[in-house]
Coordinates of C-alpha atoms in Angstrom, one line a residue:
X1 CA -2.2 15.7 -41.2
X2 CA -0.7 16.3 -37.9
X3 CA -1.4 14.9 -34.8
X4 CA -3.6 17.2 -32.7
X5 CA -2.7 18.2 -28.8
X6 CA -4.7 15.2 -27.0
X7 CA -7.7 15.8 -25.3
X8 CA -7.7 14.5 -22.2
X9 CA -10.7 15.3 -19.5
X10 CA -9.2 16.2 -16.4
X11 CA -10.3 14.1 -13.4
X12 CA -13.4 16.0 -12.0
X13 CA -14.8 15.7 -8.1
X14 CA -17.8 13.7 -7.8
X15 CA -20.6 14.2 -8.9
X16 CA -20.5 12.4 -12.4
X17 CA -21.6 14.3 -14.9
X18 CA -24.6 14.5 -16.2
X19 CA -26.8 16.0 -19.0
X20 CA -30.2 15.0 -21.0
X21 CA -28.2 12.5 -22.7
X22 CA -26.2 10.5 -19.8
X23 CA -27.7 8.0 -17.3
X24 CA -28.0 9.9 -14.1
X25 CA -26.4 7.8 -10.8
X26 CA -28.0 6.5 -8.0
X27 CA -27.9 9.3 -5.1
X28 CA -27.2 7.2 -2.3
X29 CA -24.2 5.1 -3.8
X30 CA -22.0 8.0 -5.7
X31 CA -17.9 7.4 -4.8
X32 CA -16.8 10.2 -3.0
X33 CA -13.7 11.8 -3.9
X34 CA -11.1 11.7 -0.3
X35 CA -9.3 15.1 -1.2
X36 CA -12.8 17.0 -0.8
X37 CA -14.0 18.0 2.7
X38 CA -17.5 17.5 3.4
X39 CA -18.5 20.8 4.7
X40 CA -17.3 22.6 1.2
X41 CA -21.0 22.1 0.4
X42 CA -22.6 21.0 -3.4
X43 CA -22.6 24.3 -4.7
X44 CA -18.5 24.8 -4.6
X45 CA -18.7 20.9 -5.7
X46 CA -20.2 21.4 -8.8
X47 CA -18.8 25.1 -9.0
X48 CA -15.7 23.0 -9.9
X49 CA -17.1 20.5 -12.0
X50 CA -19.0 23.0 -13.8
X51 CA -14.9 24.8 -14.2
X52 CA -13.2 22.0 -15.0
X53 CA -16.0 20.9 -17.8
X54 CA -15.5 24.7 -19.0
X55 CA -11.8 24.1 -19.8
X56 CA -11.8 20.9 -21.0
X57 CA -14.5 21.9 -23.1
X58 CA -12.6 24.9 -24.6
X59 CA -9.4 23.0 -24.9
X60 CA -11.4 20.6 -27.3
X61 CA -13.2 23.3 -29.4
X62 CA -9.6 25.3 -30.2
X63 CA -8.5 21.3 -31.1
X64 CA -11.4 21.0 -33.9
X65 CA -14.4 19.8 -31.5
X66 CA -17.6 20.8 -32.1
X67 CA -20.6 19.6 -34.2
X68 CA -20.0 16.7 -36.7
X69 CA -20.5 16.9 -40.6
X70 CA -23.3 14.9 -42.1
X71 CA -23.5 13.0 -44.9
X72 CA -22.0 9.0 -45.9
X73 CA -18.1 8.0 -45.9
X74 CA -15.9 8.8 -48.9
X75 CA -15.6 5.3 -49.5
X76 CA -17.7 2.1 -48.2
X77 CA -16.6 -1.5 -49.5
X78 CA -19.2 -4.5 -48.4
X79 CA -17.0 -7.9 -48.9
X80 CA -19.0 -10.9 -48.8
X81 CA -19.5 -13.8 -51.3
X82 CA -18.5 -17.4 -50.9
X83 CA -15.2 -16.8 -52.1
X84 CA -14.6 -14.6 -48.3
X85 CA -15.9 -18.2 -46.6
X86 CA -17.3 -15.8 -43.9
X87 CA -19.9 -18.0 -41.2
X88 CA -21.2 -16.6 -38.0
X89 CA -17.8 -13.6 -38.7
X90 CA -17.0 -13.2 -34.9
X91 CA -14.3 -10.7 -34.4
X92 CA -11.5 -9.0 -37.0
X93 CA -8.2 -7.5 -36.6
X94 CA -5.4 -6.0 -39.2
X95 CA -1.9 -6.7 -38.6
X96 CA 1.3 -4.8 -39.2
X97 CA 1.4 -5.8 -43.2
X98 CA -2.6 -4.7 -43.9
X99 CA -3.6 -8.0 -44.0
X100 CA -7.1 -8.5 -42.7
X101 CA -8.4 -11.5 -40.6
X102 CA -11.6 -12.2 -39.7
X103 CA -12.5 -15.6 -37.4
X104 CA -15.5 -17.7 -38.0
X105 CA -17.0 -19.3 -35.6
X106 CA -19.8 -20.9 -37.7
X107 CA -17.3 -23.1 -40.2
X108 CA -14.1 -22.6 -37.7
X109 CA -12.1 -20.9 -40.6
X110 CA -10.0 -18.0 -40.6
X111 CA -10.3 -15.8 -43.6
X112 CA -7.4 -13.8 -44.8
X113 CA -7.8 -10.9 -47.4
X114 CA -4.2 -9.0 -48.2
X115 CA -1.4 -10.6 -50.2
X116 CA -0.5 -14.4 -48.8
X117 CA 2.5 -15.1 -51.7
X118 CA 2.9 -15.6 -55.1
X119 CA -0.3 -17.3 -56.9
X120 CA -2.6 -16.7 -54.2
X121 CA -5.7 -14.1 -54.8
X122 CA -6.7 -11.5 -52.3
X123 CA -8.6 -13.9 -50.0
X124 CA -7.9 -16.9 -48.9
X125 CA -8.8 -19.2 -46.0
X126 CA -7.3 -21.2 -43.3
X127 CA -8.8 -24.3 -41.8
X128 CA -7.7 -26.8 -39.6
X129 CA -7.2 -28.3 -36.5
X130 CA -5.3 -24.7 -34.9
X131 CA -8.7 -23.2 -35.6
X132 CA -11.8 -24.3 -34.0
X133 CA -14.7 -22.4 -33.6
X134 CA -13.1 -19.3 -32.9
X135 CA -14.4 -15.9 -31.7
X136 CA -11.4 -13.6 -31.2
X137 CA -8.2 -12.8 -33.3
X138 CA -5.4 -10.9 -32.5
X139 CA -1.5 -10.0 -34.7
X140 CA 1.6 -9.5 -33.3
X141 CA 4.9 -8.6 -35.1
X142 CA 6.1 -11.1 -37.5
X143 CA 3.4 -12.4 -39.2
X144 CA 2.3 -14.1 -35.9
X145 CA -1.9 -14.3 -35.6
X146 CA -3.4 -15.9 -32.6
X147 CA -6.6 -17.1 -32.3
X148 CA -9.0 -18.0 -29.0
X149 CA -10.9 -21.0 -30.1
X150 CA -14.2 -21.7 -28.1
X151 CA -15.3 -25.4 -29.1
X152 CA -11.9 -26.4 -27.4
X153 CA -10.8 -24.0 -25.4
X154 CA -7.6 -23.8 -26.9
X155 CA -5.5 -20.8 -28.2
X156 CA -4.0 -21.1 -31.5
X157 CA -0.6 -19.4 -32.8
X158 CA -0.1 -19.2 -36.6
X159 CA 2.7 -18.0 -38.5
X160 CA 4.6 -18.3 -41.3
X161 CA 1.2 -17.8 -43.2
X162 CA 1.3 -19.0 -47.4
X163 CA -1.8 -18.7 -49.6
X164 CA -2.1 -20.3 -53.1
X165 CA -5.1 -20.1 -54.5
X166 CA -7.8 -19.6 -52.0
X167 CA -6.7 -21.9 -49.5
X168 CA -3.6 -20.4 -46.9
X169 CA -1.5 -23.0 -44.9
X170 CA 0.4 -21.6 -42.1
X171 CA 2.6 -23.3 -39.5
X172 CA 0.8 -23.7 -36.1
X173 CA 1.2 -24.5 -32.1
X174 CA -1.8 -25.0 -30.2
X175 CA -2.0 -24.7 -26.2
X176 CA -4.6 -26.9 -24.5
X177 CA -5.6 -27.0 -21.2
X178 CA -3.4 -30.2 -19.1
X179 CA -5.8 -33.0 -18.3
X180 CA -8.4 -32.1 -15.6
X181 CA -7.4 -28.4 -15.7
X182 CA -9.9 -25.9 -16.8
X183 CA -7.3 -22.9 -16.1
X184 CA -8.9 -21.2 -19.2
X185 CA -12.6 -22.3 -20.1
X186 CA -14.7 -20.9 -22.4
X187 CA -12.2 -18.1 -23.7
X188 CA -13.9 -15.1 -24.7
X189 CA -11.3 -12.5 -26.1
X190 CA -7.8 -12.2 -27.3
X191 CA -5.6 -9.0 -27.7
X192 CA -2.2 -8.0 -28.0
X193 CA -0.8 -5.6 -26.0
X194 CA 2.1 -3.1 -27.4
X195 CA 4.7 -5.0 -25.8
X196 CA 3.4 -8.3 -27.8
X197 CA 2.0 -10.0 -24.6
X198 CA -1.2 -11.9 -25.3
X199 CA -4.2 -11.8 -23.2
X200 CA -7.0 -14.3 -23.3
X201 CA -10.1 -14.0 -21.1
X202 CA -11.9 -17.3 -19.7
X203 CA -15.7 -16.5 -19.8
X204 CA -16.6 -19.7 -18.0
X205 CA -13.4 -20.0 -15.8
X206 CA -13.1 -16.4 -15.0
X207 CA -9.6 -15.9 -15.4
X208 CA -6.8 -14.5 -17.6
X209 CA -4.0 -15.7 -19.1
X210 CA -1.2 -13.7 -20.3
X211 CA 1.7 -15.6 -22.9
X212 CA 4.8 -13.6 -23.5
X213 CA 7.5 -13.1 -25.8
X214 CA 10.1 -14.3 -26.9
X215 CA 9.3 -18.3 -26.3
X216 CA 4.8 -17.9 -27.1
X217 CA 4.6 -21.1 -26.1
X218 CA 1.1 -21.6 -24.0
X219 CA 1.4 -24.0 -21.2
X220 CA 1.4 -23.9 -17.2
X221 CA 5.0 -23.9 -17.3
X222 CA 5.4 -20.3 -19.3
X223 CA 2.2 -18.8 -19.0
X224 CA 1.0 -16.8 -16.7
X225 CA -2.5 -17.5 -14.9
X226 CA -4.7 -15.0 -13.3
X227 CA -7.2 -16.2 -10.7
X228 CA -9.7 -15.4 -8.5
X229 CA -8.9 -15.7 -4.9
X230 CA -10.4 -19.1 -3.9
X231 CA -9.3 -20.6 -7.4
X232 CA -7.6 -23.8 -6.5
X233 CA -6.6 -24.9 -10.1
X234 CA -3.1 -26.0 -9.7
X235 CA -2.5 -24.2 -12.9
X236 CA -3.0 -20.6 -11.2
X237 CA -0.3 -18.9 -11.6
X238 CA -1.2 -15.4 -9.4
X239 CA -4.4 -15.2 -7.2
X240 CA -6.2 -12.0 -5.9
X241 CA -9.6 -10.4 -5.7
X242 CA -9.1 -9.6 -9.1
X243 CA -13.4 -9.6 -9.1
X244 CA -13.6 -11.6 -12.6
X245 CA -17.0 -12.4 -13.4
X246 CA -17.6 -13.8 -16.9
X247 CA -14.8 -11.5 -18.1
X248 CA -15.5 -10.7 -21.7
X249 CA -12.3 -8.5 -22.6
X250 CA -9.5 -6.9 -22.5
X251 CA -6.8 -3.9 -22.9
X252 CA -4.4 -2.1 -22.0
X253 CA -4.1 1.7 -21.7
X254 CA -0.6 4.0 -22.8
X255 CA 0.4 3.3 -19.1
X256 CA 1.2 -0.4 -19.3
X257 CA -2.1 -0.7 -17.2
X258 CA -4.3 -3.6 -17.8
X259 CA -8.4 -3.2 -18.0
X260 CA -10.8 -6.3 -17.8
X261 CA -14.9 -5.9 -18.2
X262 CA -16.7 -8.5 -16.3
X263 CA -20.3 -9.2 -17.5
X264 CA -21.2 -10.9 -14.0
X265 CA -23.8 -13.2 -15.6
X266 CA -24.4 -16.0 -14.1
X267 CA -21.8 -18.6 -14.4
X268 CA -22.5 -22.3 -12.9
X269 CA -23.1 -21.9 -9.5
X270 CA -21.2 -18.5 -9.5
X271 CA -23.2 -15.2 -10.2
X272 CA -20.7 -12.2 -10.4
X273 CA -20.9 -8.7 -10.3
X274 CA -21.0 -6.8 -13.5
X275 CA -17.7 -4.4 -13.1
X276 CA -14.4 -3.5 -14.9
X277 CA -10.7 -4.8 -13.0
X278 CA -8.0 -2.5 -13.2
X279 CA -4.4 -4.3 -13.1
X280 CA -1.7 -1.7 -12.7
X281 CA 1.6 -2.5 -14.8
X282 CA 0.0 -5.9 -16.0
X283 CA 1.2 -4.9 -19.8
X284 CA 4.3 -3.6 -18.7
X285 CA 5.4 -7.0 -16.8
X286 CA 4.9 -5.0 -13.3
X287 CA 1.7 -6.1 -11.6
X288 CA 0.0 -4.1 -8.8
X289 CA -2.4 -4.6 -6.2
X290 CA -5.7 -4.7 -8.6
X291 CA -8.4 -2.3 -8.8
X292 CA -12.2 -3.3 -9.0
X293 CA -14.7 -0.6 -10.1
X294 CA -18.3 -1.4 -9.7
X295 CA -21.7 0.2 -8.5
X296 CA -24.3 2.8 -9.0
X297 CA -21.7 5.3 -10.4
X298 CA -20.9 3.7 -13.0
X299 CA -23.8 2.6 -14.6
X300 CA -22.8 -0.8 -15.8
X301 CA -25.4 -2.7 -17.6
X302 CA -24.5 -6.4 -19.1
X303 CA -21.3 -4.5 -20.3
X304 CA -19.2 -6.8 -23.2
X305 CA -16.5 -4.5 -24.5
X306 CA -13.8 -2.4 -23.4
X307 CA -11.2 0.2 -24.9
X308 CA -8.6 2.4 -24.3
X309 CA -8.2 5.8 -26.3
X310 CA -4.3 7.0 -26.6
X311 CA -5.9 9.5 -23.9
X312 CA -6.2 6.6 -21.6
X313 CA -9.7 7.4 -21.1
X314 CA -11.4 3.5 -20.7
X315 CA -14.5 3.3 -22.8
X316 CA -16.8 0.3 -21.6
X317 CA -19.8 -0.7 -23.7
X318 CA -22.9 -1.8 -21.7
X319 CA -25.2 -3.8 -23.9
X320 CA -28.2 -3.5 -22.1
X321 CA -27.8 0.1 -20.3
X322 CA -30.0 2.5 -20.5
X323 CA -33.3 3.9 -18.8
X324 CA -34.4 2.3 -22.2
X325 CA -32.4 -0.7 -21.9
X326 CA -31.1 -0.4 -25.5
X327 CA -27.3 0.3 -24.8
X328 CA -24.9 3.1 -23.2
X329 CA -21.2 3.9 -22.6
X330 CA -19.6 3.9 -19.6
X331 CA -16.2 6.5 -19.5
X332 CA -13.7 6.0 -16.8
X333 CA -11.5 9.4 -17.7
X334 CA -8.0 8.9 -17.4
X335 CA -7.0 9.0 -13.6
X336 CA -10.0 7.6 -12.6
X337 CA -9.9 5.7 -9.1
X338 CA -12.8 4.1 -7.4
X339 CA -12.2 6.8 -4.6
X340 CA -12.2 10.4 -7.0
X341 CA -14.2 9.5 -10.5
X342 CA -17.0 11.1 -11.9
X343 CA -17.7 8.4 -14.8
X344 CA -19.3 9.9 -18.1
X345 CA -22.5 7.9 -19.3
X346 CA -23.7 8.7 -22.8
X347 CA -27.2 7.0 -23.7
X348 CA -30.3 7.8 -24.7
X349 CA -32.0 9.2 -28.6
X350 CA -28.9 11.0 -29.5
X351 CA -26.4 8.1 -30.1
X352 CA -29.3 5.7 -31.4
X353 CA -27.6 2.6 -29.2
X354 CA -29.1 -0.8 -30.0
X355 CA -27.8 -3.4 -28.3
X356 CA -24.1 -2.2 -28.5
X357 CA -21.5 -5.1 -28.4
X358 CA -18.3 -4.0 -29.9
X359 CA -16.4 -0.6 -29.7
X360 CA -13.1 0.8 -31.0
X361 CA -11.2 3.8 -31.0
X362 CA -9.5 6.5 -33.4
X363 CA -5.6 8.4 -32.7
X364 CA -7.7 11.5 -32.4
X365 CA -10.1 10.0 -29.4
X366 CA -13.1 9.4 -31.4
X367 CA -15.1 6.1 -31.0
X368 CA -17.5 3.3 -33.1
X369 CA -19.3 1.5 -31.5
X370 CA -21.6 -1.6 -33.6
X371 CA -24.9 -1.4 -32.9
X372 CA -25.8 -5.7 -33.2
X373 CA -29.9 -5.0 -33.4
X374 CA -29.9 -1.5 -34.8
X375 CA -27.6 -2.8 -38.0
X376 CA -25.8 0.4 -37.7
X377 CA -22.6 2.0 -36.4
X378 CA -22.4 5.1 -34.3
X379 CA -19.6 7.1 -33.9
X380 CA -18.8 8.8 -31.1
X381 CA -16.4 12.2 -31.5
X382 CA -13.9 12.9 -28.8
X383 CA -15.9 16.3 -27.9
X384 CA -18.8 13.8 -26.7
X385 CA -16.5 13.8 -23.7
X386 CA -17.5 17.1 -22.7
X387 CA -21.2 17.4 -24.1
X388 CA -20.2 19.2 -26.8
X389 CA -20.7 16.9 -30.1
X390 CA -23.0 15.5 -32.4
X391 CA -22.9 11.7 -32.7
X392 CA -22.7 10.2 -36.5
X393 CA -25.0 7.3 -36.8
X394 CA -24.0 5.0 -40.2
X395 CA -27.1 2.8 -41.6
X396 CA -28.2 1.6 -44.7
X397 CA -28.2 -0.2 -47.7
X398 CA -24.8 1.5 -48.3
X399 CA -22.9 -0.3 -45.3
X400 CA -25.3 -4.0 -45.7
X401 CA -24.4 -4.5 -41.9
X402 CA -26.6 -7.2 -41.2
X403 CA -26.2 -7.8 -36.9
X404 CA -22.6 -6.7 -36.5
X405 CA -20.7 -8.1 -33.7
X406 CA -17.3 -6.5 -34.3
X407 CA -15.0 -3.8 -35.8
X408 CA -11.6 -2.6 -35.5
X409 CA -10.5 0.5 -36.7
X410 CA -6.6 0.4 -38.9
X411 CA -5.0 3.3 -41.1
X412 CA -8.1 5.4 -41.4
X413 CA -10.3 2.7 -42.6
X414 CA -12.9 0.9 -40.2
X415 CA -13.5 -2.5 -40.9
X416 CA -17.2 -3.6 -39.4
X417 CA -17.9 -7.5 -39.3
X418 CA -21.2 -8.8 -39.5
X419 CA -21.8 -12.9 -39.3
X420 CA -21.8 -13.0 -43.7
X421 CA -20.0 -9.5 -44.5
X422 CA -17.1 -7.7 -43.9
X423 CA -17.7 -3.7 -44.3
X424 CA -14.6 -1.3 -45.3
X425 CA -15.5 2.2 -44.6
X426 CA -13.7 5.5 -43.9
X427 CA -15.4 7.5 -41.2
X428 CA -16.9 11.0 -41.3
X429 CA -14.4 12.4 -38.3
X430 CA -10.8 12.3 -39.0

C-alpha cells in the first residue's frame, strides 16, 4: 500500500484545544504564544485556531481519516506456556531479523521467539549473569540486543545470539557502575535511536546515558553522562537544567531531537516535577541548550511513556490523568515550544483509559496505548489529532491480556506483553 501524505497538525496559538473529550487547562497558567499581540483579542485567537483545526482537519479526511471500522483483528495469537519462560514480562522489542524479545523481570530471563540456528525451536531463552532483573530491551543492527537490568543497575549487550534447543547462549559485555558511582541508578528504559545510539534512563539517579557506535562499550571513559545541574558524580559527563525527575523514558523524534518524560515522584530526598525534557540534536550527536516543558498546559499526570510518530508529534502517556484519574494523552504537535503550543489532551469515556502505561506508534500516525487495569488496548487513529475519529478499544477473551505493561508495534503486527503472555495481533487501522 503506499505511504499516505503525513499528517502533521500545524502548530496552533494558544489556547490548547479543547473538546468534551480533552482535559481542559488551567486559565491562569496557559503558555502564551510571543508572535501574538495581546490586543488581537480571544475572538481572532480562536478565529485561528478554529482555521487552522479546519485545515488540518480536511487534510486528514482526503488522507482516509474519519470514523474507525469495528469489529476484532484479522488475526490475534496469545503466546504463553512454560515453554515462552515468560515471569513478570516487562517490556518487548523486534529487531531487524523478526526476532522477538521479551525481558523478564520476575526470573531475569530473556525470551527469544524467531529462528536462533540450526536445532533450536521457535523459542528459546537466555539466562545468565548479562541479565538480571531486567525491564527494558532494545536491538540494534547486527544482531546486537541490549538490556537495562534493574537488580544491578547494569546494562547488558548481547550478540552473536545461538539457540539449540530451548536454551540460547549469546556472547555478552556488561557495564557496571565504577565503585562508589551511582552515575546510572535504578535504570528505567532502554531505546535505540536510528543512528544506533543507546539511551538508558536512571529512575533513581535521574540521569541519562547515551553509548555509541562503533566501540558500545559502557564505561565513564566512552559513555556519555547526562546530569542534572548540581550532580557532582565525577562520572557526569554533561550537566544542565536538563529538569530530570524520575525519568522513565525515552525517544527521539525524525529531527535527531531527544525527548525524556520525567514522572517527578518523589525520589530520596528529591521530589521533582512531573514534565517532559527536550534535548535538541541529542540523537544526531549535536546537543543544544535543553528544553523543559511542564505546567497547567500540559496536563501531565504521573506520566510513564513517551513516543514519537514519524510526524514528530510527541505523544506522552499520563497514567493517572484525567478529571477521573484513570489515564490521558498528552500531545506536543510537532513545533511545539514552551512559548507557542497548544498541547492536545485526549481523556475521558471515549478512549476507555485505565491506568495507561505503555504506548506505541504506527508509519501512518495511529497510536496503542496498554491499558495495565482495564486489560485492554486502545487505539488511537491519527484523525484523533484533530477531533475527528473514533477510538478502537481491544478486550477480551480473544487478546487474554492479563495487566499489560508493554507493546511495540513491527511490520503490521502489534505485539502486547502482559507479565505471563505475549499477544500478536494486527490492528483494525492500517
Amino acid at each position: 500500500m503506499a505511504r499516505q501524505t503525513p499528517h502533521r497538525l500545524p502548530p496552533l496559538p494558544d489556547p490548547p484545544i479543547e473538546d468534551p473529550g480533552r482535559e481542559p487547562p488551567s486559565r491562569d497558567n496557559r503558555s502564551r504564544s510571543p508572535d501574538i499581540s495581546p490586543d488581537w483579542g480571544q475572538p481572532v485567537r480562536a478565529a485561528i485556531v478554529r482555521t487552522s483545526l479546519f485545515v488540518w482537519c480536511l487534510m486528514a479526511i482526503l488522507s482516509g481519516c474519519g470514523p474507525s471500522p469495528s469489529g476484532t483483528p484479522s488475526s490475534a495469537t496469545v503466546y504463553s506456556g512454560s515453554s515462552y519462560n515468560f515471569n513478570q514480562a516487562d517490556a518487548v522489542t523486534v529487531d531487524s531479523s523478526g526476532n522477538v524479545w521479551v525481558a523478564n523481570e520476575g526470573n531475569s530471563t530473556l525470551t527469544g521467539i524467531g529462528s536462533f540456528g540450526y536445532g533450536s525451536s521457535s523459542v528459546a531463552t537466555y539466562s545468565g549473569q548479562a541479565v538480571s532483573s531486567p525491564v527494558g530491551v532494545a536491538t540494534t543492527s547486527g544482531g546486537n540486543i541490549w538490556v537495562a537490568n534493574a537488580f544491578n543497575n547494569t546494562v547488558s549487550q548481547l550478540n552473536s545470539c545461538y539457540g539449540f534447543s530451548n536454551t540460547l547462549t549469546c556472547t555478552t559485555s556488561i557495564y557496571q557502575n565504577p565503585s562508589g558511582s551511582p552515575v546510572l541508578a535504578g535504570p528505567s528504559a532502554i531505546y535505540a535511536d536510528p543512528s544506533q545510539n543507546i539511551w538508558v534512563t536512571g529512575a533513581q539517579s535521574n540521569t541519562l546515558a547515551e553509548l555509541s557506535p562503533p566501540s558500545f562499550s559502557y564505561n565513564p571513559d566512552t559513555a556519555t553522562n547526562f546530569c542534572n545541574t548540581g550532580n557532582t558524580d565525577t562520572d557526569c559527563t554533561v550537566t544542565n537544567n536538563y529538569g530530570f525527575a524520575s525519568p522513565m523514558g525515552v525517544v527521539a523524534d525524525a529531527s535527531g531531537n531527544l525527548w525524556i518524560v520525567n514522572a517527578g515522584q518523589s525520589n530520596g530526598t528529591i521530589t521533582g516535577t512531573a514534565s517532559v525534557t527536550e534535548i535538541p540534536g541529542a540523537a544526531s550527536n549535536s546537543s543544544g541548550t535543553p528544553i523543559l516543558f511542564s505546567g497547567a498546559p500540559y496536563s501531565f499526570s504521573d506520566p510513564v511513556a513517551i513516543t514519537a510518530d514519524e510526524f514528530k508529534n510527541i505523544w506522552i502517556v499520563n497514567k493517572t490523568g484525567g478529571s477521573d484519574g484513570k489515564g490521558s494523552l498528552t500531545i506536543l504537535p510537532a513545533g511545539c515550544s514552551p512559548s507557542h503550543c497548544a498541547p492536545v489532551i485526549l481523556r475521558g469515556s471515549p478512549y476507555a483509559f485505565s491506568s495507561p502505561v505503555a504506548i506505541a506508534t504506527d508509519s501512518s500516525g495511529n497510536a496503542f496505548v496498554a491499558n495495565n487495569t482495564g486489560n485492554s488496548v486502545t487505539e488511537v487513529p491519527a484523525g484523533c489529532l484533530a477531533g475527528s475519529c473514533t477510538p478502537i478499544i481491544y478486550s477480551g477473551p480473544a487478546y487474554q491480556f492479563a495487566s499489560p505493561v508493554a507493546l511495540t508495534y513491527s511490520s503490521g503486527t502489534l505485539w502486547v506483553v502482559s507479565p505471563s503472555t505475549l499477544t500478536a495481533m494486527t490492528p483494525l487501522t492500517p
